[in-house]
PDB file of N, CA, C and O in Angstrom:
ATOM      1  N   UNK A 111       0.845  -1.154   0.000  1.00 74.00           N
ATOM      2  CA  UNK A 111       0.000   0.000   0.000  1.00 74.00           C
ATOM      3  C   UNK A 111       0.895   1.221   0.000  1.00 74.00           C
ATOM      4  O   UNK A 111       1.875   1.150   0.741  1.00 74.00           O
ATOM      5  N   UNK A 112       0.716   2.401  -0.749  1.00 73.00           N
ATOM      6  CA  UNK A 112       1.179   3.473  -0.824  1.00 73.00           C
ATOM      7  C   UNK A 112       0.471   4.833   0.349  1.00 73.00           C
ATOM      8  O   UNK A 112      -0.736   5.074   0.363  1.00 73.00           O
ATOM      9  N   UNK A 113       1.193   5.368   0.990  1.00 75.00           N
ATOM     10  CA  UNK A 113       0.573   6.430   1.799  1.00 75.00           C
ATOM     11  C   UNK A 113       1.274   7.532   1.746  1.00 75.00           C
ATOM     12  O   UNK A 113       2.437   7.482   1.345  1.00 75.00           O
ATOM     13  N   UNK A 114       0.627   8.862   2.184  1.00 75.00           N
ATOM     14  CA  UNK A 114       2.012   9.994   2.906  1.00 75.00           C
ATOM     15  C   UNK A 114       2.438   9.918   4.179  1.00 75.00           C
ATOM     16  O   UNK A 114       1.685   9.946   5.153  1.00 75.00           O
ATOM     17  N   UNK A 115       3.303   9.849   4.208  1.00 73.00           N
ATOM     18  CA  UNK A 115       3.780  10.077   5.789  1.00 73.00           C
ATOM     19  C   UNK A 115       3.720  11.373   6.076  1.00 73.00           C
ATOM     20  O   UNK A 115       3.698  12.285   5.250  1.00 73.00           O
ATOM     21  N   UNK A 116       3.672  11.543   8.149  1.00 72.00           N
ATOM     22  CA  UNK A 116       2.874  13.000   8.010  1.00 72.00           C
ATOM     23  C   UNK A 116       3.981  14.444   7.498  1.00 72.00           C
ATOM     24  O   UNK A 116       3.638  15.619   7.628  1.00 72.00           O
ATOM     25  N   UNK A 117       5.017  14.092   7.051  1.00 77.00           N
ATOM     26  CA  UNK A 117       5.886  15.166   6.064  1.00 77.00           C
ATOM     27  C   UNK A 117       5.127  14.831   5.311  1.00 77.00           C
ATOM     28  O   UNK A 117       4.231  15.554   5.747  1.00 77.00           O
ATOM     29  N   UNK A 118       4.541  14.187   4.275  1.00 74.00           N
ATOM     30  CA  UNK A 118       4.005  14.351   2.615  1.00 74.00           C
ATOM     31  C   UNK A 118       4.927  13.531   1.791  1.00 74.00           C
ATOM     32  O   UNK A 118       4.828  13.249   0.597  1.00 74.00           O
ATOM     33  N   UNK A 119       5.669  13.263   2.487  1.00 75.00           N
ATOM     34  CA  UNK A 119       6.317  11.863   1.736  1.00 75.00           C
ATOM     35  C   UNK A 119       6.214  10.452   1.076  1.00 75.00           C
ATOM     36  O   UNK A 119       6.572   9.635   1.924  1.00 75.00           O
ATOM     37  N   UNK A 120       5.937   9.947   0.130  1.00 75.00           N
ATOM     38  CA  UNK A 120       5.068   9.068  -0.150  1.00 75.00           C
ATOM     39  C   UNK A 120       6.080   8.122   0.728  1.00 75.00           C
ATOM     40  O   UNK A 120       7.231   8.382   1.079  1.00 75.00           O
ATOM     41  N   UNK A 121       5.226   6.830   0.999  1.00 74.00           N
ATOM     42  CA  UNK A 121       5.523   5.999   1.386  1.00 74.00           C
ATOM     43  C   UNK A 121       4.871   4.538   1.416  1.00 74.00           C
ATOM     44  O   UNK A 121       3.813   4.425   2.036  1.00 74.00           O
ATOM     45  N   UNK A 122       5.391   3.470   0.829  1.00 79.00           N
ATOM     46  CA  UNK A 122       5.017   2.495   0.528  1.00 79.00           C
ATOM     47  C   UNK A 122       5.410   1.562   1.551  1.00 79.00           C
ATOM     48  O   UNK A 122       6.560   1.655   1.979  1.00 79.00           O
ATOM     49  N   UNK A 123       4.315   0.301   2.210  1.00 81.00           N
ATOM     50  CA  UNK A 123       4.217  -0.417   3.124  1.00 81.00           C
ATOM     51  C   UNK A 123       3.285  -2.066   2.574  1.00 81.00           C
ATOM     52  O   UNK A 123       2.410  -2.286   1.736  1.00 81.00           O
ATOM     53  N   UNK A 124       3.945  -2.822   3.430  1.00 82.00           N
ATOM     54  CA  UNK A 124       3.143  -4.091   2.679  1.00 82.00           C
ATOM     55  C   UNK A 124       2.158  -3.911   3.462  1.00 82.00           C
ATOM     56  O   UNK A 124       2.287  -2.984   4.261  1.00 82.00           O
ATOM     57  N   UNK A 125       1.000  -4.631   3.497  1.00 83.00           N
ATOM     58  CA  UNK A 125      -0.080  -4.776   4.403  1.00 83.00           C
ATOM     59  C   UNK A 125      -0.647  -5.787   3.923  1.00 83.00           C
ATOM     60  O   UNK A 125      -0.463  -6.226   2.788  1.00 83.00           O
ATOM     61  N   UNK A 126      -1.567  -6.346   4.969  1.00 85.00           N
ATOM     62  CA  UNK A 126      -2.480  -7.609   4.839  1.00 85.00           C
ATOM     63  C   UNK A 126      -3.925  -7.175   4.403  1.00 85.00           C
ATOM     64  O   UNK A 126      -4.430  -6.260   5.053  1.00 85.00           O
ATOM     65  N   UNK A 127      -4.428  -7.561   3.683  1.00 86.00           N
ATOM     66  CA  UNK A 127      -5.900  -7.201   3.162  1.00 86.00           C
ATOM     67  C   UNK A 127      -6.612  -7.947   3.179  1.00 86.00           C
ATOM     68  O   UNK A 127      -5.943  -8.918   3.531  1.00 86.00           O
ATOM     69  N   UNK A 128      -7.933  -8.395   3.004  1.00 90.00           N
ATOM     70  CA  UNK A 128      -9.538  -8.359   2.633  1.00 90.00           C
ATOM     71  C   UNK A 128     -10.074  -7.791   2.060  1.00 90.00           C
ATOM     72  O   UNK A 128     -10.042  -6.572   2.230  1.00 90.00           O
ATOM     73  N   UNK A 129     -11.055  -8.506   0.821  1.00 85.00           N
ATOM     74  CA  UNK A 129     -12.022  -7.850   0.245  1.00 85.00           C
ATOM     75  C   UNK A 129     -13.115  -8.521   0.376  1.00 85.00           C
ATOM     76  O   UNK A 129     -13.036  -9.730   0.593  1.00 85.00           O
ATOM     77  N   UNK A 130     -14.510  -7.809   0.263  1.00 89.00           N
ATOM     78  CA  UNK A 130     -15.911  -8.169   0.297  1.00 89.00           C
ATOM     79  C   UNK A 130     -16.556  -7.697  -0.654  1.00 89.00           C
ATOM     80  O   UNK A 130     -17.575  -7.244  -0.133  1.00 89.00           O
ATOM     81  N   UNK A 131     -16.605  -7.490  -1.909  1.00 85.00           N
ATOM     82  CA  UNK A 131     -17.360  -6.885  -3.091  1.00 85.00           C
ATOM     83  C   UNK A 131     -17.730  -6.012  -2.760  1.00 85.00           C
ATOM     84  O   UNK A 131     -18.010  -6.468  -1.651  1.00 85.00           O
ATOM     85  N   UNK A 132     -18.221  -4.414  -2.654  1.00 85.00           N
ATOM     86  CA  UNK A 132     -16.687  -3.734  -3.139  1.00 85.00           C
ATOM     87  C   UNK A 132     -15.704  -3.375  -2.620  1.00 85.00           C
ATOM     88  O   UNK A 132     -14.859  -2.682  -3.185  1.00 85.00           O
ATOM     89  N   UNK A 133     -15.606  -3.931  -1.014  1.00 85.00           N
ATOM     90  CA  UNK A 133     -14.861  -3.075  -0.294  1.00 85.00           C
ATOM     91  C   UNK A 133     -13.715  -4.240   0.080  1.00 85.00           C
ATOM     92  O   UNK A 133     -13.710  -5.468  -0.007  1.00 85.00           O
ATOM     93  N   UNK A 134     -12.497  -2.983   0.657  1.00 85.00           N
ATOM     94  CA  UNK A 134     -11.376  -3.730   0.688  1.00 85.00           C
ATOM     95  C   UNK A 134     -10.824  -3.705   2.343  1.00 85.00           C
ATOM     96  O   UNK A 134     -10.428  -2.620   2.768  1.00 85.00           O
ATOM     97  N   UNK A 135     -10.811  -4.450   2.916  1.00 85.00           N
ATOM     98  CA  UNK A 135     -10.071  -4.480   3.795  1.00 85.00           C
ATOM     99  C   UNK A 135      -8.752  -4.318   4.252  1.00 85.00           C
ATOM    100  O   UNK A 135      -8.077  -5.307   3.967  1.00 85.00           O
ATOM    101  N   UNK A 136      -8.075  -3.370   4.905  1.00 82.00           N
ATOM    102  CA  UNK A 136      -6.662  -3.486   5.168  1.00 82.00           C
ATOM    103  C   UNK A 136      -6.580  -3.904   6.413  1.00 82.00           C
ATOM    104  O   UNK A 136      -7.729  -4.006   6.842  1.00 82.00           O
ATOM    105  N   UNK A 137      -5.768  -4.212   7.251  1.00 83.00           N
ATOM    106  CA  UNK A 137      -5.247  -4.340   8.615  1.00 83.00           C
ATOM    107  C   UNK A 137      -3.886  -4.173   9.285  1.00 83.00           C
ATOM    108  O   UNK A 137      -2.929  -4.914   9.062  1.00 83.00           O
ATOM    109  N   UNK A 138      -3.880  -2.952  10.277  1.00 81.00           N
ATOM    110  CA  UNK A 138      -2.746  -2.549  10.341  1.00 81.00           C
ATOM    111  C   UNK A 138      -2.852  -2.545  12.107  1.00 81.00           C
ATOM    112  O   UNK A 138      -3.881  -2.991  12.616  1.00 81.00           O
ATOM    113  N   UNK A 139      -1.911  -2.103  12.844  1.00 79.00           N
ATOM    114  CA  UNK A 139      -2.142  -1.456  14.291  1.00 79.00           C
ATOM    115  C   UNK A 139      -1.917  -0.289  14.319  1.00 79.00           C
ATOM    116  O   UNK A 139      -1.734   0.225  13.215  1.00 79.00           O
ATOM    117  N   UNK A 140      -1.843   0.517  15.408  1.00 78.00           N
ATOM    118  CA  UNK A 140      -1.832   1.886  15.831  1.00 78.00           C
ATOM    119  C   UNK A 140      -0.271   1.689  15.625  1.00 78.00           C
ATOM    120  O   UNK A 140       0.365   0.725  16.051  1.00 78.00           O
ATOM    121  N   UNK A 141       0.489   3.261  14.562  1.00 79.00           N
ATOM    122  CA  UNK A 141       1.673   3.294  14.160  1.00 79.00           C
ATOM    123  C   UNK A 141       1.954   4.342  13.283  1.00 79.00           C
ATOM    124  O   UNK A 141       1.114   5.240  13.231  1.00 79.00           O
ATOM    125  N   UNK A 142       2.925   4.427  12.599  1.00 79.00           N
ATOM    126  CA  UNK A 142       3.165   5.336  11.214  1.00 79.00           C
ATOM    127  C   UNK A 142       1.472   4.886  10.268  1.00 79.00           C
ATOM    128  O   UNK A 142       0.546   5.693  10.192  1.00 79.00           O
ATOM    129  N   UNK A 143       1.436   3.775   9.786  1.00 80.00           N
ATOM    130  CA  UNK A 143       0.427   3.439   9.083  1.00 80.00           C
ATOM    131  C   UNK A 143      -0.943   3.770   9.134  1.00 80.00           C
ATOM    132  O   UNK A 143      -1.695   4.027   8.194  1.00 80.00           O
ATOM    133  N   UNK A 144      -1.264   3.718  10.792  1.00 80.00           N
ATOM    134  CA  UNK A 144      -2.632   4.357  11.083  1.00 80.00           C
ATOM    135  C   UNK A 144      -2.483   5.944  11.046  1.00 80.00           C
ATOM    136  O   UNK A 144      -3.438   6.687  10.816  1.00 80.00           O
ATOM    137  N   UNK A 145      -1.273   6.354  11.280  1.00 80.00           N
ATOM    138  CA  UNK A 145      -1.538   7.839  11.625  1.00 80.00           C
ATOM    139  C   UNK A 145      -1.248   8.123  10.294  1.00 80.00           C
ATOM    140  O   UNK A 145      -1.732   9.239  10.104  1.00 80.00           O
ATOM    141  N   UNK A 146      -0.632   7.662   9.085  1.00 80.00           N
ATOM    142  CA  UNK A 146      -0.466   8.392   7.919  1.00 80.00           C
ATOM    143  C   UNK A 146      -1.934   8.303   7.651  1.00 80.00           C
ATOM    144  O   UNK A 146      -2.485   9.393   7.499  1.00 80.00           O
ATOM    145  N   UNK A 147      -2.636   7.306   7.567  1.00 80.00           N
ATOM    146  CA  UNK A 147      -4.118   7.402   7.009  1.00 80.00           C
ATOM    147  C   UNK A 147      -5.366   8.100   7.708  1.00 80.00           C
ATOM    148  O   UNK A 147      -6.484   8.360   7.262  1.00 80.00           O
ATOM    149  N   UNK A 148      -4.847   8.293   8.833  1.00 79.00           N
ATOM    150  CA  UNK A 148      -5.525   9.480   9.765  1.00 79.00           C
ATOM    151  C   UNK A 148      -5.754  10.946   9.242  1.00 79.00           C
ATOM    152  O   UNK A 148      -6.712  11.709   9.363  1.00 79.00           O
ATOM    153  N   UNK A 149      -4.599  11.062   8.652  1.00 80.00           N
ATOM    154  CA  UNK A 149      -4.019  12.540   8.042  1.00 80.00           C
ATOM    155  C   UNK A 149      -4.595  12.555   7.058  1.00 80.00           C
ATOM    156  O   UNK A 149      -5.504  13.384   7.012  1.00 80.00           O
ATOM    157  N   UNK A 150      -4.355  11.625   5.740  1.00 81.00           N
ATOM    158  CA  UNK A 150      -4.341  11.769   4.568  1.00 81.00           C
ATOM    159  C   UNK A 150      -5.214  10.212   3.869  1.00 81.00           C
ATOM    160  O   UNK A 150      -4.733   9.297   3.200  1.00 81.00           O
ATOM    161  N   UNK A 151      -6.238  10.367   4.227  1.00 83.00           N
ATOM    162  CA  UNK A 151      -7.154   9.146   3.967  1.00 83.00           C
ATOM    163  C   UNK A 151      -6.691   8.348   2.741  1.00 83.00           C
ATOM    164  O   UNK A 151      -6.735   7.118   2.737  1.00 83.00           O
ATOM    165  N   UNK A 152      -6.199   9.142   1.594  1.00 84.00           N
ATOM    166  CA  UNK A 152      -6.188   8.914   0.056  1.00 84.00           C
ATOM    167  C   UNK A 152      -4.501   7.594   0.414  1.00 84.00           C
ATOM    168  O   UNK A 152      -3.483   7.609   1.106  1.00 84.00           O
ATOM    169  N   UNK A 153      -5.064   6.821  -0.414  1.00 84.00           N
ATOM    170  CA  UNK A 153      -4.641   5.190  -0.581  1.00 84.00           C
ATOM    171  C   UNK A 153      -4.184   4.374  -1.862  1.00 84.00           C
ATOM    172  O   UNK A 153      -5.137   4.314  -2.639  1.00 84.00           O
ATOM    173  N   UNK A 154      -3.103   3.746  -2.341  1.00 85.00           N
ATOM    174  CA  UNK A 154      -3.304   2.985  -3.354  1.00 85.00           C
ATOM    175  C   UNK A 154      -2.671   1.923  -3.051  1.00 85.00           C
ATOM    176  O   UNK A 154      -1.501   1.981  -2.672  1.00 85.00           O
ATOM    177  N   UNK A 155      -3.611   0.299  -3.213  1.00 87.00           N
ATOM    178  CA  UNK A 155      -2.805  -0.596  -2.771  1.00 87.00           C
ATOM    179  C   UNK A 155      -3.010  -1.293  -4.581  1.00 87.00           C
ATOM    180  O   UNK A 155      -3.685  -1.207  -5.606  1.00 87.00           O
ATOM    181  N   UNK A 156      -1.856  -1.975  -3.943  1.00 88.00           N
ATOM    182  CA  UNK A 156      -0.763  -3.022  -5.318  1.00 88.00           C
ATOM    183  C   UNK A 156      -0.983  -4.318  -5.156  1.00 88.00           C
ATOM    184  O   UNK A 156      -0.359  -4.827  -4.226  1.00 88.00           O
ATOM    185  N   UNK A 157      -1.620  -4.951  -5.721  1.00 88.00           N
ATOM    186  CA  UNK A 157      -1.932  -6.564  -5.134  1.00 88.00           C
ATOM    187  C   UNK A 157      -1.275  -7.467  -6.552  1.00 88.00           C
ATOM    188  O   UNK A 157      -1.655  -7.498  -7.722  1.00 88.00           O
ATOM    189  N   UNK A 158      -0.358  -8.017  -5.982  1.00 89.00           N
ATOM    190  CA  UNK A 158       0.489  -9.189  -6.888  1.00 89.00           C
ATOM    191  C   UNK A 158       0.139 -10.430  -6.691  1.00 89.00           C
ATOM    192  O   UNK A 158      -0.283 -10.703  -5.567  1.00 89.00           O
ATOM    193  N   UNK A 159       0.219 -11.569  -7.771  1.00 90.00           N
ATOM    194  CA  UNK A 159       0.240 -12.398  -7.998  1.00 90.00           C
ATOM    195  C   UNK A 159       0.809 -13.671  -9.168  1.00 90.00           C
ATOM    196  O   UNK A 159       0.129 -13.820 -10.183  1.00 90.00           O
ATOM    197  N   UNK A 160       1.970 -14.490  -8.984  1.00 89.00           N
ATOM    198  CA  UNK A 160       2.752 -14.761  -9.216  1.00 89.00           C
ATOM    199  C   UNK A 160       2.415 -16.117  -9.662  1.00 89.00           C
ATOM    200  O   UNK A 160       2.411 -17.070  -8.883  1.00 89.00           O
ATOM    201  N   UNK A 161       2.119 -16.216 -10.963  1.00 88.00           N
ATOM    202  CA  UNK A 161       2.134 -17.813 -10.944  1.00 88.00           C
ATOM    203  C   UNK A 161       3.590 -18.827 -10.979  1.00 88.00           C
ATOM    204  O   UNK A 161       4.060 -19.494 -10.057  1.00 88.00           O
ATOM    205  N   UNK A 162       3.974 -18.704 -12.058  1.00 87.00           N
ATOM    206  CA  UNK A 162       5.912 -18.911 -12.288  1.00 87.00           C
ATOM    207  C   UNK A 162       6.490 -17.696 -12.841  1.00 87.00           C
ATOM    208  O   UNK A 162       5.981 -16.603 -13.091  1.00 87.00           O
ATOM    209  N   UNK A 163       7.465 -18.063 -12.949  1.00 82.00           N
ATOM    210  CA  UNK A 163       8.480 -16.881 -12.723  1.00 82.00           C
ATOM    211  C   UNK A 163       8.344 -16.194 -14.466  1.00 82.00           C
ATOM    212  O   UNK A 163       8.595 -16.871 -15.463  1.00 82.00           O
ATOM    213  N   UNK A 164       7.963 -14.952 -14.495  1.00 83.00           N
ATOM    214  CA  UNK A 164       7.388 -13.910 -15.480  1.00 83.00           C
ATOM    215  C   UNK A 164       5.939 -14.230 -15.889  1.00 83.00           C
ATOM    216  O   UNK A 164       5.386 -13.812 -16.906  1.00 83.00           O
ATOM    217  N   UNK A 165       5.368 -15.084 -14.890  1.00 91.00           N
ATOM    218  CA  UNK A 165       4.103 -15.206 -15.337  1.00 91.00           C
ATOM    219  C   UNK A 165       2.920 -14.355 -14.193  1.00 91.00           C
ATOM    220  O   UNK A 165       2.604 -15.000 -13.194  1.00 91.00           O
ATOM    221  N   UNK A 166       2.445 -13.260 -14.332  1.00 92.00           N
ATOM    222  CA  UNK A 166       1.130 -13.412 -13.168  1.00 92.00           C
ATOM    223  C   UNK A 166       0.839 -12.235 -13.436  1.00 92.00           C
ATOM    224  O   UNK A 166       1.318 -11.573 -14.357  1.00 92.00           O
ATOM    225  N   UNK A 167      -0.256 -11.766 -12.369  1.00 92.00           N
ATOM    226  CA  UNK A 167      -0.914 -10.682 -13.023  1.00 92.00           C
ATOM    227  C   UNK A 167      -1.210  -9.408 -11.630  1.00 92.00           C
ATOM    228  O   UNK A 167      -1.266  -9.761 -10.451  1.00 92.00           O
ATOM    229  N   UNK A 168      -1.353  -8.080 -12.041  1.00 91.00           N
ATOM    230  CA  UNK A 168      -1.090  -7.398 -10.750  1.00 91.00           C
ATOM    231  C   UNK A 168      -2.446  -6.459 -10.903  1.00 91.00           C
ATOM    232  O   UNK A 168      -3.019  -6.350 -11.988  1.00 91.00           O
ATOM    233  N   UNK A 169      -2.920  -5.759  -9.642  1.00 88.00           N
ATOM    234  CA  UNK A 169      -4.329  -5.034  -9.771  1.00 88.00           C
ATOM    235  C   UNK A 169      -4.170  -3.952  -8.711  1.00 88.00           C
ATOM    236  O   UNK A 169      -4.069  -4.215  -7.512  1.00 88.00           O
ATOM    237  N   UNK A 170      -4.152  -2.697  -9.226  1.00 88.00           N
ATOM    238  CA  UNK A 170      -3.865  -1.305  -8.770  1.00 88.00           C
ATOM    239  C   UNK A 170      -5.355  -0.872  -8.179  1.00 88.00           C
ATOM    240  O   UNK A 170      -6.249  -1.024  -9.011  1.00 88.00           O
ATOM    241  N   UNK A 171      -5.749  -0.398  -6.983  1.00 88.00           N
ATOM    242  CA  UNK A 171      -6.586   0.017  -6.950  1.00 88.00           C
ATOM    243  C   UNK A 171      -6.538   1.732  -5.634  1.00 88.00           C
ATOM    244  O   UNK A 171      -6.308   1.600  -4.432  1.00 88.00           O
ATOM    245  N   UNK A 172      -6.782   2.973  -6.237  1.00 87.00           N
ATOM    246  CA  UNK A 172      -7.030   3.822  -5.139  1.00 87.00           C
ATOM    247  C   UNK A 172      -8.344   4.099  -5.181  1.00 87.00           C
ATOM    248  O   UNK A 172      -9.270   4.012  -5.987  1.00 87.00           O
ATOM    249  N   UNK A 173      -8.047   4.662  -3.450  1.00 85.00           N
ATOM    250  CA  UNK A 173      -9.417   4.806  -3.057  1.00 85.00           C
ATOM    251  C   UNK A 173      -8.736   6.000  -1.587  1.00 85.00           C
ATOM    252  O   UNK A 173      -7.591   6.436  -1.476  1.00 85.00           O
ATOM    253  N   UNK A 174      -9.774   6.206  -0.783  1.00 86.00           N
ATOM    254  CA  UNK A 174      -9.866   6.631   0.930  1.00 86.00           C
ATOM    255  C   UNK A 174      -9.744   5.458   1.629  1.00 86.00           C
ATOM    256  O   UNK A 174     -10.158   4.364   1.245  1.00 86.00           O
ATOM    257  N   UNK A 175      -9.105   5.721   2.783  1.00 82.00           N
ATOM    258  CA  UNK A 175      -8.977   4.896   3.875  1.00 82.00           C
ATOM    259  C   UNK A 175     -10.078   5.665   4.842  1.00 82.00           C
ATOM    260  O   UNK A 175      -9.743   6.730   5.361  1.00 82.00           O
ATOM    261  N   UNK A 176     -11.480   5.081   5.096  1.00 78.00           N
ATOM    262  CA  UNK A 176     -12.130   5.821   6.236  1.00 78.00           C
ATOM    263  C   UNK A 176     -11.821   5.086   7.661  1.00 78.00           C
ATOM    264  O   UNK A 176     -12.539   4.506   8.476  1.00 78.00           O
ATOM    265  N   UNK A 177     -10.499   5.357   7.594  1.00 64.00           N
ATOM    266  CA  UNK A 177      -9.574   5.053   8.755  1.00 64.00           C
ATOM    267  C   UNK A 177      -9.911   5.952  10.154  1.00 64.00           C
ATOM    268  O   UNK A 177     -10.043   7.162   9.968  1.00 64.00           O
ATOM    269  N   UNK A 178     -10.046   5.496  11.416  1.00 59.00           N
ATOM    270  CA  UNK A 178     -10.165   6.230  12.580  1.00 59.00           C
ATOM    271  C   UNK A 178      -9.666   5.328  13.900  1.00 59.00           C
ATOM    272  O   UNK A 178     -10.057   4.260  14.372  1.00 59.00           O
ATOM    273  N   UNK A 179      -8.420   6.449  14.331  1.00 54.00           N
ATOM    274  CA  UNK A 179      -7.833   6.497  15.667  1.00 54.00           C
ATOM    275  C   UNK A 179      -8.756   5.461  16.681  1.00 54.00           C
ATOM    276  O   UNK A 179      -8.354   4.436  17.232  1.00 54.00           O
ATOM    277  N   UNK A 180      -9.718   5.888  16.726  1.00 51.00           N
ATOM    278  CA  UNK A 180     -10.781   6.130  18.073  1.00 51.00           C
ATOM    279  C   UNK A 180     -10.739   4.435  18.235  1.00 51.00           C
ATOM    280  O   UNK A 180     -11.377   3.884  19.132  1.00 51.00           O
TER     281      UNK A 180
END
């Protein structure tokens, strides 16, 4: 997943996901990760998949993180 860190720095992080038609699940703990998406909701995660080696296929998707502290 791609975020800003709270300078505005992009910053890219792996994360674990879920999806449910249409929505996507991320899962993170309280950290850089929650607080970059605290700040700056806007998100793009990278999802790979590898069948053999030069074979597989990859799926870009942004969106908001309606991410909250609380």
């Amino acid at each position: 997943m791609t975020l800003d860190t709270l300078d505005g720095h992009p910053y890219a992080v792996p994360m674990h996901y879920d999806f449910d038609t249409p929505d996507i699940y991320i899962f993170t703990t309280v950290g850089m990760k929650a607080q970059s998406m605290d700040v700056n909701p806007a998100v793009c995660l990278q999802v790979e998949e590898i069948y053999v080696l030069k074979h597989g296929r990859t799926m870009t998707v942004t969106g908001r993180s309606p991410f909250d502290l609380t």
